[in-house]
Phi, psi and omega in degrees: 000314180296320180297320180296317179297318179296319179297317179296321180296319178296320178297317180295320179295320179294320178296317179295322180295319177297320179296316179298318179294322178298318178297317179299316180295319180297312180297321179297319178297316182293318177298315179299320181295316180294315180297321181297319181289320180297319185270359179290129182288143176293161185293333181235149176057034183296327185287347178274341186229082176301144183307319184291342178263336184286322189236160183302119181292336178299320180296311179298320182294320180293324177293319179293325178295321177296317180299326183295333182251003184302315183265008177226051180294147182288338178204182181298147183302324183292346180254355179278148174300119184301334180299334181301320181252352177271319187303319178303322179286323179294326177298321178296316182298322183277344184286140176263004185254352181266157179293157181302325180298322179292321177300316180297318179293319179296321176298318178297324179295315179296320178301316181294319179299318181291318182293327179283348179051053176300327175235164176222193185292344181269349183289133177303131179088003183296321181300310181294321183294315184290325177288326176295324179297317178298313182300319183288312185292321181283350176248023180304131184272123181239012185300320184263011181276131179291149185307326182293336183263347185300314182299320180295319179294316180297323178298319179290325176299316178300317180299316182291319178299318177297320180292324178298312183291334180272352184285146179304328181281358180295343178296343180268358179295143176283163176301318181296320180297318180295318178296323178295320178299312181296317180296318180296321179295318179293327176300323177294321176303313182292313183294322180292328178293322181291334182258359179076022179276090187294315181296316179297318180295319178297319179295319180295318179294320177297317179297321177301317178299319179296320180295316179298320178300314182296316184291312189273342173289343179272344186301319179300341181264354184276128178281145175302145182243166179296328181302327183293335182267358180271156179273341183268148176254009184288159181297335183296336183270356184267124178285150177287106185273105182290349179271008180090195186292157182199234188293327180301315179296318181298318180292314182296319179292320179296320177299319178297317180296321178296323181294334180292341179292343180261004180295130184248157173232148182280138177231146180223061175289135179058028176077006181253107182288141172202166183258139177222150180302139178282103187298324181297314179291321178302311182296319178299316179296317180296323177298317180291320178298317179297319178298318180299319180291317180298320182285324182283324179061214183285356177294343176303324182297342180276353186238101187305317183291326177293318179298313182297323180294321179290316182295323185261289187298306186297311183293330175301315180290320182297316180293317183295310185276342179295336183268353185220018183261164176284164187307320184294316178293317180299321179298318180290323177299316179296323178296319179296314180298318180295318178297319178294325177298319181286322184277322187226056186298320183286330183276350187242020185300310182295319181294319180293322178295320179294324180290000000 
């Protein structure tokens, strides 16, 4: 029996050692890839712009410092502060001085780190690291990115945002960080529509659905807060929630989705300009609202501000547009009303009668 236990322990230690070595090799590869792209000479006029003068030496130095300790970590990777190996890549993403290719590689590196779950919610420093990742990715600089590369960078941004929200440490995200993620994702939806990027827009819409799923599937577990009983929406009334994001993010995102029902587009039939609801955005918003309601279920009734928003803002839009919308939009409106009838029949009597 003792021999068996010792043997199992040795196997586990060997497995852990292989995993640690795998993480080290992966990080070394990613650091090397980013440095290679940063220091790669441009095709023209390379002799006028030496690599060390073209780009921020701090970025290169932080990457090299990370490389120096990759194979000599002071402890297991899962116990190290994630900022130690995330920040060098996040610095590249936020920098406006590196080439677009380096930004893309750094985004891929962060995506890989998140997908491999080198750290989780129990790791020391996880809260700061995951919120720093949101801040960096949502402020990614694309000013100097050539138009041909913008879509590729945006696609990677979507991937990383999705990976952040799906990561175990996402429970430490602040309400503001979660709202920023959703807002950034919707900006990609809008920008891709303006440029005719069908694949990018589809990816952005899919990511939005994933984000809504993550946020509202958590709502039944969220306890009511003091903020919900206050009349003010100011930050001063919000308690510092050590448990991460919760009802504040859910309410703000729901309010944002309701506001999208009023998005207008310009029309000029017979040379006479006028505004009409953007059916594509309306339908997209209604789909997300319906998903939020389906995921939240009757737990909505435990959150006063969420209830008031549905009773007032949402139903105002549903009644207004239900009488003048095309069949597809009307069908989704009816689905939302039916779901609310099943989940919150007593709280929605007046609204259902009005509808």
